[in-house]
PDB file of C-alpha atoms in Angstrom:
ATOM      1  CA  MET L1060       0.000   0.000   0.000  1.00  0.00           C
ATOM      2  CA  GLU L1061       1.314   3.445  -0.945  1.00  0.00           C
ATOM      3  CA  ILE L1062       0.491   6.972   0.180  1.00  0.00           C
ATOM      4  CA  LYS L1063      -0.473   7.781  -3.412  1.00  0.00           C
ATOM      5  CA  GLN L1064      -3.092   5.020  -3.363  1.00  0.00           C
ATOM      6  CA  LEU L1065      -4.635   6.417  -0.181  1.00  0.00           C
ATOM      7  CA  GLU L1066      -4.671   9.929  -1.661  1.00  0.00           C
ATOM      8  CA  TYR L1067      -6.528   8.674  -4.727  1.00  0.00           C
ATOM      9  CA  PHE L1068      -8.895   6.608  -2.564  1.00  0.00           C
ATOM     10  CA  VAL L1069      -9.812   9.575  -0.310  1.00  0.00           C
ATOM     11  CA  ALA L1070     -10.263  11.940  -3.260  1.00  0.00           C
ATOM     12  CA  THR L1071     -12.601   9.447  -4.951  1.00  0.00           C
ATOM     13  CA  ALA L1072     -14.546   8.857  -1.739  1.00  0.00           C
ATOM     14  CA  ASP L1073     -14.909  12.598  -1.103  1.00  0.00           C
ATOM     15  CA  HIS L1074     -16.194  13.349  -4.610  1.00  0.00           C
ATOM     16  CA  GLY L1075     -18.004  10.104  -5.377  1.00  0.00           C
ATOM     17  CA  SER L1076     -16.632  10.401  -8.888  1.00  0.00           C
ATOM     18  CA  LEU L1077     -13.490   9.284 -10.694  1.00  0.00           C
ATOM     19  CA  ASN L1078     -13.619  12.324 -12.990  1.00  0.00           C
ATOM     20  CA  LYS L1079     -13.846  14.829 -10.140  1.00  0.00           C
ATOM     21  CA  ALA L1080     -11.126  13.011  -8.207  1.00  0.00           C
ATOM     22  CA  ALA L1081      -8.915  13.165 -11.309  1.00  0.00           C
ATOM     23  CA  GLU L1082      -9.515  16.931 -11.581  1.00  0.00           C
ATOM     24  CA  GLN L1083      -8.489  17.422  -7.946  1.00  0.00           C
ATOM     25  CA  LEU L1084      -5.403  15.246  -8.370  1.00  0.00           C
ATOM     26  CA  TYR L1085      -4.394  16.779 -11.736  1.00  0.00           C
ATOM     27  CA  THR L1086      -4.382  13.416 -13.462  1.00  0.00           C
ATOM     28  CA  SER L1087      -6.601  11.393 -15.783  1.00  0.00           C
ATOM     29  CA  GLN L1088      -9.724   9.409 -14.935  1.00  0.00           C
ATOM     30  CA  PRO L1089      -8.213   6.114 -16.194  1.00  0.00           C
ATOM     31  CA  ASN L1090      -5.181   6.643 -13.975  1.00  0.00           C
ATOM     32  CA  VAL L1091      -7.356   7.159 -10.884  1.00  0.00           C
ATOM     33  CA  SER L1092      -9.353   4.039 -11.777  1.00  0.00           C
ATOM     34  CA  LYS L1093      -6.137   2.034 -12.159  1.00  0.00           C
ATOM     35  CA  VAL L1094      -4.711   3.170  -8.809  1.00  0.00           C
ATOM     36  CA  ILE L1095      -7.966   2.351  -6.996  1.00  0.00           C
ATOM     37  CA  ALA L1096      -8.110  -1.069  -8.665  1.00  0.00           C
ATOM     38  CA  ASN L1097      -4.533  -1.811  -7.562  1.00  0.00           C
ATOM     39  CA  LEU L1098      -5.349  -0.776  -3.996  1.00  0.00           C
ATOM     40  CA  GLU L1099      -8.361  -3.082  -3.948  1.00  0.00           C
ATOM     41  CA  LYS L1100      -6.172  -5.878  -5.299  1.00  0.00           C
ATOM     42  CA  ASP L1101      -3.495  -5.249  -2.635  1.00  0.00           C
ATOM     43  CA  LEU L1102      -6.080  -5.309   0.167  1.00  0.00           C
ATOM     44  CA  GLY L1103      -8.164  -8.105  -1.283  1.00  0.00           C
ATOM     45  CA  VAL L1104     -11.439  -6.226  -0.805  1.00  0.00           C
ATOM     46  CA  VAL L1105     -13.820  -4.103  -2.880  1.00  0.00           C
ATOM     47  CA  LEU L1106     -13.741  -0.479  -1.732  1.00  0.00           C
ATOM     48  CA  PHE L1107     -16.320   1.060  -4.080  1.00  0.00           C
ATOM     49  CA  GLU L1108     -19.601   0.094  -5.667  1.00  0.00           C
ATOM     50  CA  ARG L1109     -19.556   1.403  -9.223  1.00  0.00           C
ATOM     51  CA  ASN L1110     -22.839   2.452 -10.845  1.00  0.00           C
ATOM     52  CA  SER L1111     -24.267   5.073 -13.196  1.00  0.00           C
ATOM     53  CA  ARG L1112     -24.390   7.615 -10.359  1.00  0.00           C
ATOM     54  CA  GLY L1113     -20.698   7.326  -9.561  1.00  0.00           C
ATOM     55  CA  MET L1114     -18.580   5.702  -6.870  1.00  0.00           C
ATOM     56  CA  ARG L1115     -20.058   4.679  -3.535  1.00  0.00           C
ATOM     57  CA  MET L1116     -17.978   3.267  -0.672  1.00  0.00           C
ATOM     58  CA  THR L1117     -18.619  -0.269   0.473  1.00  0.00           C
ATOM     59  CA  GLU L1118     -18.456  -1.202   4.150  1.00  0.00           C
ATOM     60  CA  HIS L1119     -14.767  -2.063   3.652  1.00  0.00           C
ATOM     61  CA  GLY L1120     -14.272   1.349   2.058  1.00  0.00           C
ATOM     62  CA  LYS L1121     -15.908   3.105   5.010  1.00  0.00           C
ATOM     63  CA  MET L1122     -13.656   1.191   7.404  1.00  0.00           C
ATOM     64  CA  LEU L1123     -10.564   2.264   5.477  1.00  0.00           C
ATOM     65  CA  TYR L1124     -11.581   5.904   5.031  1.00  0.00           C
ATOM     66  CA  GLY L1125     -10.988   7.166   8.585  1.00  0.00           C
ATOM     67  CA  HIS L1126      -7.642   5.388   8.871  1.00  0.00           C
ATOM     68  CA  ALA L1127      -6.593   6.737   5.464  1.00  0.00           C
ATOM     69  CA  LEU L1128      -7.319  10.305   6.583  1.00  0.00           C
ATOM     70  CA  THR L1129      -5.153   9.816   9.683  1.00  0.00           C
ATOM     71  CA  ILE L1130      -2.275   8.361   7.656  1.00  0.00           C
ATOM     72  CA  LEU L1131      -2.429  11.203   5.125  1.00  0.00           C
ATOM     73  CA  LYS L1132      -2.559  13.799   7.890  1.00  0.00           C
ATOM     74  CA  ASN L1133       0.545  12.349   9.544  1.00  0.00           C
ATOM     75  CA  SER L1134       2.283  12.005   6.180  1.00  0.00           C
ATOM     76  CA  ASN L1135       1.679  15.670   5.394  1.00  0.00           C
ATOM     77  CA  MET L1136       2.929  16.639   8.833  1.00  0.00           C
ATOM     78  CA  ILE L1137       6.164  14.710   8.352  1.00  0.00           C
ATOM     79  CA  ARG L1138       6.601  16.198   4.905  1.00  0.00           C
ATOM     80  CA  SER L1139       6.105  19.738   6.202  1.00  0.00           C
ATOM     81  CA  LEU L1140       8.596  19.217   9.026  1.00  0.00           C
ATOM     82  CA  VAL L1141      11.248  17.818   6.678  1.00  0.00           C
ATOM     83  CA  GLN L1142      10.723  20.517   4.078  1.00  0.00           C
ATOM     84  CA  LYS L1143      10.540  23.370   6.569  1.00  0.00           C
ATOM     85  CA  LYS L1144      12.879  26.196   5.669  1.00  0.00           C
ATOM     86  CA  THR L1145      15.807  26.860   7.910  1.00  0.00           C
ATOM     87  CA  GLY L1146      14.998  29.325  10.655  1.00  0.00           C
ATOM     88  CA  ASN L1147      13.186  29.349  13.976  1.00  0.00           C
ATOM     89  CA  TYR L1148       9.902  27.550  14.520  1.00  0.00           C
ATOM     90  CA  PHE L1149       7.616  27.826  17.551  1.00  0.00           C
ATOM     91  CA  SER L1150       4.382  25.896  18.000  1.00  0.00           C
ATOM     92  CA  VAL L1151       1.900  25.394  20.837  1.00  0.00           C
ATOM     93  CA  SER L1152      -0.658  22.618  21.143  1.00  0.00           C
ATOM     94  CA  GLY L1153      -3.730  23.177  23.281  1.00  0.00           C
ATOM     95  CA  TYR L1154      -7.429  22.712  23.767  1.00  0.00           C
ATOM     96  CA  GLN L1155     -10.026  24.783  21.881  1.00  0.00           C
ATOM     97  CA  SER L1156      -9.654  28.278  23.309  1.00  0.00           C
ATOM     98  CA  SER L1157      -9.873  31.808  21.932  1.00  0.00           C
ATOM     99  CA  ILE L1158      -7.499  32.935  24.688  1.00  0.00           C
ATOM    100  CA  LEU L1159      -4.771  30.500  23.673  1.00  0.00           C
ATOM    101  CA  THR L1160      -5.069  31.408  19.997  1.00  0.00           C
ATOM    102  CA  LYS L1161      -5.069  35.117  20.887  1.00  0.00           C
ATOM    103  CA  LEU L1162      -1.799  34.603  22.769  1.00  0.00           C
ATOM    104  CA  THR L1163      -0.306  33.058  19.629  1.00  0.00           C
ATOM    105  CA  ALA L1164      -1.373  36.165  17.697  1.00  0.00           C
ATOM    106  CA  ASP L1165       0.211  38.359  20.387  1.00  0.00           C
ATOM    107  CA  ILE L1166       3.528  36.524  20.257  1.00  0.00           C
ATOM    108  CA  TYR L1167       3.539  36.809  16.469  1.00  0.00           C
ATOM    109  CA  VAL L1168       3.067  40.586  16.703  1.00  0.00           C
ATOM    110  CA  ALA L1169       5.844  40.838  19.296  1.00  0.00           C
ATOM    111  CA  HIS L1170       8.304  38.783  17.204  1.00  0.00           C
ATOM    112  CA  LYS L1171       7.167  39.218  13.593  1.00  0.00           C
ATOM    113  CA  ASP L1172      10.507  40.704  12.524  1.00  0.00           C
ATOM    114  CA  GLN L1173      12.562  37.761  13.805  1.00  0.00           C
ATOM    115  CA  ASN L1174      12.041  35.212  10.998  1.00  0.00           C
ATOM    116  CA  ILE L1175       9.967  32.861  13.167  1.00  0.00           C
ATOM    117  CA  THR L1176       7.254  30.535  11.907  1.00  0.00           C
ATOM    118  CA  PHE L1177       4.440  30.174  14.443  1.00  0.00           C
ATOM    119  CA  GLY L1178       2.015  27.289  14.886  1.00  0.00           C
ATOM    120  CA  PHE L1179      -0.990  26.421  17.042  1.00  0.00           C
ATOM    121  CA  ARG L1180      -2.629  22.977  17.061  1.00  0.00           C
ATOM    122  CA  GLU L1181      -5.867  22.007  18.793  1.00  0.00           C
ATOM    123  CA  GLY L1182      -6.535  18.541  20.113  1.00  0.00           C
ATOM    124  CA  THR L1183      -7.369  16.217  22.975  1.00  0.00           C
ATOM    125  CA  VAL L1184      -5.036  15.798  25.942  1.00  0.00           C
ATOM    126  CA  GLU L1185      -3.558  12.709  24.298  1.00  0.00           C
ATOM    127  CA  GLU L1186      -2.985  14.540  21.008  1.00  0.00           C
ATOM    128  CA  ILE L1187      -1.493  17.574  22.767  1.00  0.00           C
ATOM    129  CA  THR L1188       0.995  15.485  24.742  1.00  0.00           C
ATOM    130  CA  ASP L1189       1.848  13.456  21.630  1.00  0.00           C
ATOM    131  CA  ASP L1190       2.629  16.705  19.786  1.00  0.00           C
ATOM    132  CA  VAL L1191       5.092  17.748  22.488  1.00  0.00           C
ATOM    133  CA  SER L1192       6.609  14.288  22.786  1.00  0.00           C
ATOM    134  CA  GLU L1193       7.116  14.093  19.017  1.00  0.00           C
ATOM    135  CA  HIS L1194       8.677  17.593  18.771  1.00  0.00           C
ATOM    136  CA  ILE L1195       5.748  18.953  16.765  1.00  0.00           C
ATOM    137  CA  SER L1196       5.025  21.567  19.460  1.00  0.00           C
ATOM    138  CA  GLU L1197       7.381  22.899  22.103  1.00  0.00           C
ATOM    139  CA  ILE L1198       4.716  23.228  24.794  1.00  0.00           C
ATOM    140  CA  GLY L1199       1.194  21.912  25.295  1.00  0.00           C
ATOM    141  CA  ILE L1200      -1.557  23.619  27.291  1.00  0.00           C
ATOM    142  CA  VAL L1201      -3.953  21.206  29.033  1.00  0.00           C
ATOM    143  CA  TYR L1202      -6.538  21.189  31.767  1.00  0.00           C
ATOM    144  CA  LEU L1203      -7.361  18.113  33.856  1.00  0.00           C
ATOM    145  CA  ALA L1204      -9.661  17.072  36.647  1.00  0.00           C
ATOM    146  CA  HIS L1205      -7.866  16.661  39.974  1.00  0.00           C
ATOM    147  CA  THR L1206      -8.909  13.011  40.013  1.00  0.00           C
ATOM    148  CA  GLN L1207      -6.983  12.434  36.787  1.00  0.00           C
ATOM    149  CA  LEU L1208      -3.704  14.103  37.681  1.00  0.00           C
ATOM    150  CA  GLN L1209      -2.016  10.957  38.976  1.00  0.00           C
ATOM    151  CA  CYS L1210      -2.985   8.972  35.879  1.00  0.00           C
ATOM    152  CA  PHE L1211      -1.927  11.866  33.641  1.00  0.00           C
ATOM    153  CA  LYS L1212       1.485  12.165  35.294  1.00  0.00           C
ATOM    154  CA  HIS L1213       2.043   8.445  34.790  1.00  0.00           C
ATOM    155  CA  ILE L1214       1.235   8.784  31.082  1.00  0.00           C
ATOM    156  CA  ILE L1215       3.517  11.763  30.487  1.00  0.00           C
ATOM    157  CA  TRP L1216       6.319  10.037  32.396  1.00  0.00           C
ATOM    158  CA  HIS L1217       6.325   7.393  29.665  1.00  0.00           C
ATOM    159  CA  LYS L1218       6.377  10.163  27.050  1.00  0.00           C
ATOM    160  CA  LYS L1219       9.335  11.821  28.833  1.00  0.00           C
ATOM    161  CA  LEU L1220       7.367  14.998  29.558  1.00  0.00           C
ATOM    162  CA  GLU L1221       6.950  17.279  32.576  1.00  0.00           C
ATOM    163  CA  PHE L1222       3.761  19.003  33.753  1.00  0.00           C
ATOM    164  CA  PHE L1223       3.690  22.449  35.362  1.00  0.00           C
ATOM    165  CA  PRO L1224       0.335  23.541  36.886  1.00  0.00           C
ATOM    166  CA  LEU L1225      -0.611  27.221  36.527  1.00  0.00           C
ATOM    167  CA  ALA L1226      -4.108  27.640  37.989  1.00  0.00           C
ATOM    168  CA  GLU L1227      -7.107  25.920  39.572  1.00  0.00           C
ATOM    169  CA  LEU L1228     -10.341  26.699  37.728  1.00  0.00           C
ATOM    170  CA  PRO L1229     -14.051  25.757  37.840  1.00  0.00           C
ATOM    171  CA  ILE L1230     -16.339  24.987  34.926  1.00  0.00           C
ATOM    172  CA  CYS L1231     -18.893  27.242  33.257  1.00  0.00           C
ATOM    173  CA  VAL L1232     -21.722  26.950  30.740  1.00  0.00           C
ATOM    174  CA  TYR L1233     -21.274  28.739  27.401  1.00  0.00           C
ATOM    175  CA  LEU L1234     -24.454  29.963  25.718  1.00  0.00           C
ATOM    176  CA  GLY L1235     -25.500  32.533  23.139  1.00  0.00           C
ATOM    177  CA  SER L1236     -28.090  35.299  22.825  1.00  0.00           C
ATOM    178  CA  HIS L1237     -30.719  32.879  21.465  1.00  0.00           C
ATOM    179  CA  HIS L1238     -30.716  30.955  24.727  1.00  0.00           C
ATOM    180  CA  PRO L1239     -33.530  31.804  27.195  1.00  0.00           C
ATOM    181  CA  TRP L1240     -31.007  31.896  30.064  1.00  0.00           C
ATOM    182  CA  TYR L1241     -28.711  34.374  28.315  1.00  0.00           C
ATOM    183  CA  ASP L1242     -29.314  37.176  30.844  1.00  0.00           C
ATOM    184  CA  ARG L1243     -28.599  35.008  33.857  1.00  0.00           C
ATOM    185  CA  GLU L1244     -25.313  35.259  35.739  1.00  0.00           C
ATOM    186  CA  SER L1245     -25.046  31.671  36.950  1.00  0.00           C
ATOM    187  CA  VAL L1246     -26.604  28.212  37.217  1.00  0.00           C
ATOM    188  CA  VAL L1247     -26.457  25.355  39.727  1.00  0.00           C
ATOM    189  CA  LEU L1248     -25.412  21.814  38.880  1.00  0.00           C
ATOM    190  CA  LYS L1249     -28.875  20.274  39.064  1.00  0.00           C
ATOM    191  CA  GLU L1250     -30.104  22.730  36.407  1.00  0.00           C
ATOM    192  CA  LEU L1251     -27.756  21.262  33.803  1.00  0.00           C
ATOM    193  CA  SER L1252     -30.253  18.462  33.180  1.00  0.00           C
ATOM    194  CA  HIS L1253     -32.671  21.053  31.724  1.00  0.00           C
ATOM    195  CA  LEU L1254     -30.230  22.219  29.028  1.00  0.00           C
ATOM    196  CA  LYS L1255     -29.330  21.019  25.533  1.00  0.00           C
ATOM    197  CA  PHE L1256     -25.603  20.499  25.032  1.00  0.00           C
ATOM    198  CA  ILE L1257     -22.964  20.257  22.347  1.00  0.00           C
ATOM    199  CA  GLU L1258     -20.714  17.258  22.961  1.00  0.00           C
ATOM    200  CA  GLY L1259     -17.152  17.891  21.836  1.00  0.00           C
ATOM    201  CA  THR L1260     -14.248  15.601  21.020  1.00  0.00           C
ATOM    202  CA  LYS L1261     -14.232  12.333  22.948  1.00  0.00           C
ATOM    203  CA  ASP L1262     -11.380  12.478  25.433  1.00  0.00           C
ATOM    204  CA  PHE L1263     -10.559  10.252  28.396  1.00  0.00           C
ATOM    205  CA  PHE L1264      -9.600  13.412  30.306  1.00  0.00           C
ATOM    206  CA  ALA L1265     -12.762  15.368  29.412  1.00  0.00           C
ATOM    207  CA  MET L1266     -14.303  17.176  32.383  1.00  0.00           C
ATOM    208  CA  GLU L1267     -17.664  15.493  31.761  1.00  0.00           C
ATOM    209  CA  HIS L1268     -16.253  12.244  33.153  1.00  0.00           C
ATOM    210  CA  HIS L1269     -15.470  13.827  36.506  1.00  0.00           C
ATOM    211  CA  ILE L1270     -18.169  16.349  37.408  1.00  0.00           C
ATOM    212  CA  GLU L1271     -20.291  13.668  39.081  1.00  0.00           C
ATOM    213  CA  ARG L1272     -17.459  12.999  41.525  1.00  0.00           C
ATOM    214  CA  ILE L1273     -17.692  16.519  42.954  1.00  0.00           C
ATOM    215  CA  SER L1274     -21.421  17.208  42.492  1.00  0.00           C
ATOM    216  CA  VAL L1275     -22.634  15.068  45.434  1.00  0.00           C
ATOM    217  CA  GLY L1276     -25.241  13.367  43.288  1.00  0.00           C
ATOM    218  CA  ALA L1277     -26.729  16.600  41.945  1.00  0.00           C
ATOM    219  CA  ILE L1278     -26.703  15.224  38.396  1.00  0.00           C
ATOM    220  CA  GLN L1279     -25.536  12.167  36.498  1.00  0.00           C
ATOM    221  CA  MET L1280     -23.485  13.332  33.519  1.00  0.00           C
ATOM    222  CA  GLU L1281     -24.710  10.483  31.323  1.00  0.00           C
ATOM    223  CA  ASN L1282     -28.160  12.077  31.598  1.00  0.00           C
ATOM    224  CA  LEU L1283     -27.071  15.316  29.928  1.00  0.00           C
ATOM    225  CA  ASN L1284     -29.066  16.014  26.797  1.00  0.00           C
ATOM    226  CA  ASN L1285     -26.364  16.031  24.093  1.00  0.00           C
ATOM    227  CA  VAL L1286     -28.106  17.079  20.875  1.00  0.00           C
ATOM    228  CA  VAL L1287     -25.023  17.926  18.770  1.00  0.00           C
ATOM    229  CA  CYS L1288     -21.677  16.100  18.537  1.00  0.00           C
ATOM    230  CA  THR L1289     -18.677  17.688  16.812  1.00  0.00           C
ATOM    231  CA  ASN L1290     -14.897  18.055  16.913  1.00  0.00           C
ATOM    232  CA  SER L1291     -15.099  21.465  15.197  1.00  0.00           C
ATOM    233  CA  ASP L1292     -14.523  24.655  17.176  1.00  0.00           C
ATOM    234  CA  TYR L1293     -16.238  26.579  14.361  1.00  0.00           C
ATOM    235  CA  MET L1294     -19.311  24.362  14.689  1.00  0.00           C
ATOM    236  CA  ILE L1295     -19.430  24.886  18.443  1.00  0.00           C
ATOM    237  CA  THR L1296     -19.212  28.663  18.048  1.00  0.00           C
ATOM    238  CA  SER L1297     -21.862  28.682  15.318  1.00  0.00           C
ATOM    239  CA  MET L1298     -24.287  26.604  17.401  1.00  0.00           C
ATOM    240  CA  LEU L1299     -23.778  28.858  20.415  1.00  0.00           C
ATOM    241  CA  LYS L1300     -24.327  32.015  18.350  1.00  0.00           C
ATOM    242  CA  HIS L1301     -27.389  30.873  16.424  1.00  0.00           C
ATOM    243  CA  THR L1302     -29.260  28.309  18.561  1.00  0.00           C
ATOM    244  CA  ASP L1303     -30.422  27.559  22.103  1.00  0.00           C
ATOM    245  CA  VAL L1304     -27.762  24.859  22.509  1.00  0.00           C
ATOM    246  CA  CYS L1305     -24.991  25.382  25.082  1.00  0.00           C
ATOM    247  CA  CYS L1306     -21.749  23.640  26.074  1.00  0.00           C
ATOM    248  CA  LEU L1307     -19.631  23.017  29.143  1.00  0.00           C
ATOM    249  CA  GLY L1308     -16.198  24.574  29.337  1.00  0.00           C
ATOM    250  CA  ILE L1309     -13.421  25.697  31.607  1.00  0.00           C
ATOM    251  CA  ASP L1310     -14.119  29.051  33.273  1.00  0.00           C
ATOM    252  CA  PHE L1311     -11.358  30.914  31.459  1.00  0.00           C
ATOM    253  CA  VAL L1312     -13.059  32.798  28.650  1.00  0.00           C
ATOM    254  CA  SER L1313     -11.838  35.414  26.185  1.00  0.00           C
ATOM    255  CA  GLY L1314     -13.637  38.759  26.075  1.00  0.00           C
ATOM    256  CA  GLU L1315     -13.922  38.192  22.321  1.00  0.00           C
ATOM    257  CA  TYR L1316     -16.731  35.713  23.026  1.00  0.00           C
ATOM    258  CA  GLU L1317     -18.969  38.490  24.344  1.00  0.00           C
ATOM    259  CA  GLY L1318     -18.410  40.383  21.098  1.00  0.00           C
ATOM    260  CA  GLN L1319     -19.949  37.372  19.337  1.00  0.00           C
ATOM    261  CA  GLY L1320     -22.931  37.276  21.665  1.00  0.00           C
ATOM    262  CA  ILE L1321     -21.624  34.348  23.724  1.00  0.00           C
ATOM    263  CA  ARG L1322     -21.569  34.399  27.525  1.00  0.00           C
ATOM    264  CA  ALA L1323     -20.208  32.122  30.226  1.00  0.00           C
ATOM    265  CA  LEU L1324     -22.504  31.367  33.147  1.00  0.00           C
ATOM    266  CA  LYS L1325     -20.755  30.332  36.333  1.00  0.00           C
ATOM    267  CA  VAL L1326     -21.785  27.073  38.024  1.00  0.00           C
ATOM    268  CA  ARG L1327     -22.293  28.229  41.612  1.00  0.00           C
ATOM    269  CA  ASP L1328     -22.146  24.946  43.511  1.00  0.00           C
ATOM    270  CA  CYS L1329     -19.165  23.474  41.660  1.00  0.00           C
ATOM    271  CA  GLU L1330     -15.711  23.680  43.196  1.00  0.00           C
ATOM    272  CA  LYS L1331     -12.506  24.461  41.290  1.00  0.00           C
ATOM    273  CA  PHE L1332     -11.729  20.893  40.284  1.00  0.00           C
ATOM    274  CA  LEU L1333      -9.739  21.551  37.090  1.00  0.00           C
ATOM    275  CA  THR L1334      -5.998  22.166  36.951  1.00  0.00           C
ATOM    276  CA  LEU L1335      -4.691  24.145  33.979  1.00  0.00           C
ATOM    277  CA  GLY L1336      -1.013  23.937  33.121  1.00  0.00           C
ATOM    278  CA  TYR L1337       1.558  23.194  30.457  1.00  0.00           C
ATOM    279  CA  VAL L1338       3.700  20.240  29.441  1.00  0.00           C
ATOM    280  CA  LYS L1339       7.212  20.296  28.021  1.00  0.00           C
ATOM    281  CA  GLN L1340       9.928  17.800  27.289  1.00  0.00           C
ATOM    282  CA  LYS L1341      12.039  16.713  30.254  1.00  0.00           C
ATOM    283  CA  LYS L1342      15.465  18.281  30.683  1.00  0.00           C
ATOM    284  CA  LYS L1343      14.906  20.641  27.773  1.00  0.00           C
ATOM    285  CA  ASP L1344      15.173  24.393  28.278  1.00  0.00           C
ATOM    286  CA  LEU L1345      12.309  26.419  26.899  1.00  0.00           C
ATOM    287  CA  SER L1346      12.917  28.853  24.075  1.00  0.00           C
ATOM    288  CA  PHE L1347      12.456  32.576  24.587  1.00  0.00           C
ATOM    289  CA  GLU L1348       9.172  32.346  22.661  1.00  0.00           C
ATOM    290  CA  ALA L1349       7.844  29.564  24.903  1.00  0.00           C
ATOM    291  CA  ARG L1350       8.758  31.492  28.053  1.00  0.00           C
ATOM    292  CA  PHE L1351       7.078  34.593  26.612  1.00  0.00           C
ATOM    293  CA  TYR L1352       3.929  32.607  25.822  1.00  0.00           C
ATOM    294  CA  ILE L1353       3.730  31.098  29.311  1.00  0.00           C
ATOM    295  CA  GLU L1354       4.270  34.464  31.010  1.00  0.00           C
ATOM    296  CA  GLU L1355       1.495  36.002  28.920  1.00  0.00           C
ATOM    297  CA  LEU L1356      -0.743  33.065  29.804  1.00  0.00           C
ATOM    298  CA  LYS L1357      -0.017  33.610  33.505  1.00  0.00           C
ATOM    299  CA  LYS L1358      -0.974  37.274  33.143  1.00  0.00           C
ATOM    300  CA  ALA L1359      -4.222  36.350  31.409  1.00  0.00           C
ATOM    301  CA  LEU L1360      -5.023  33.830  34.153  1.00  0.00           C
ATOM    302  CA  ALA L1361      -4.260  36.357  36.913  1.00  0.00           C
ATOM    303  CA  ALA L1362      -6.431  39.016  35.256  1.00  0.00           C
ATOM    304  CA  TYR L1363      -9.314  36.609  34.714  1.00  0.00           C
ATOM    305  CA  THR L1364      -9.348  35.006  38.149  1.00  0.00           C
ATOM    306  CA  VAL L1365      -9.578  38.367  39.976  1.00  0.00           C
ATOM    307  CA  LEU L1366     -12.720  39.383  38.022  1.00  0.00           C
TER     308      LEU L1366
END
């Protein structure tokens, strides 16, 4: 199996057409058909049903599709790292956060004349720590429930990483101007069962797995009414802005959200059970850019927590 075969397979699956896949790949329709046929031969399965309407994935094709996307993503990442021009490179991996991305913009403005390429990658805790372990990002920003810290430290020990806590924070409920509770200042835990939620990326360290441990039976998290599931930050923002759906988040919110008509309601009877901090590689000194980023993050945390 070759990367080229997976590229042709994904293009065909996305378009449902050999002709359109060929246009995207700047090749001919017969060539795409030949590559797909060779891939099917190599795997010993049929990946597409061919009919007058085009190409439709079989069950084997659907099974391959997600794995092919992951392989192509990692292949492109390796290619970009190898081909990167000489010069400085600084990247942060973190959870979905307008504050973290704003800090990346700030560091770019402060260092834009220094021939530095900047990066920011969003992901789960596992993906963030993998990025740092694999030298894709210099630092990773994570938040974890207190009950998970011991397990987390064991995991990062195997990845040869260190964790440095920065703040203890509670959760909040994000909602937009279309929500009937928009003018409220806070909620209590038992009221969460009355709301409709967006469920984000599945993550072993997600806060949803741990709220019941500190809520004294106020609500069972499996009973939350999750009406939308997505791994897209844009989708989450759009749903908050335009519908009555809300989502749980860490109570560390950029002022830019209010400009989009999104507010954060505090959860009054929920303790600060989340630890926010950063991970780095063991025995490796941080670059000036990483130190700058962390100091700016500390300032943002200090300013937010005194509000």
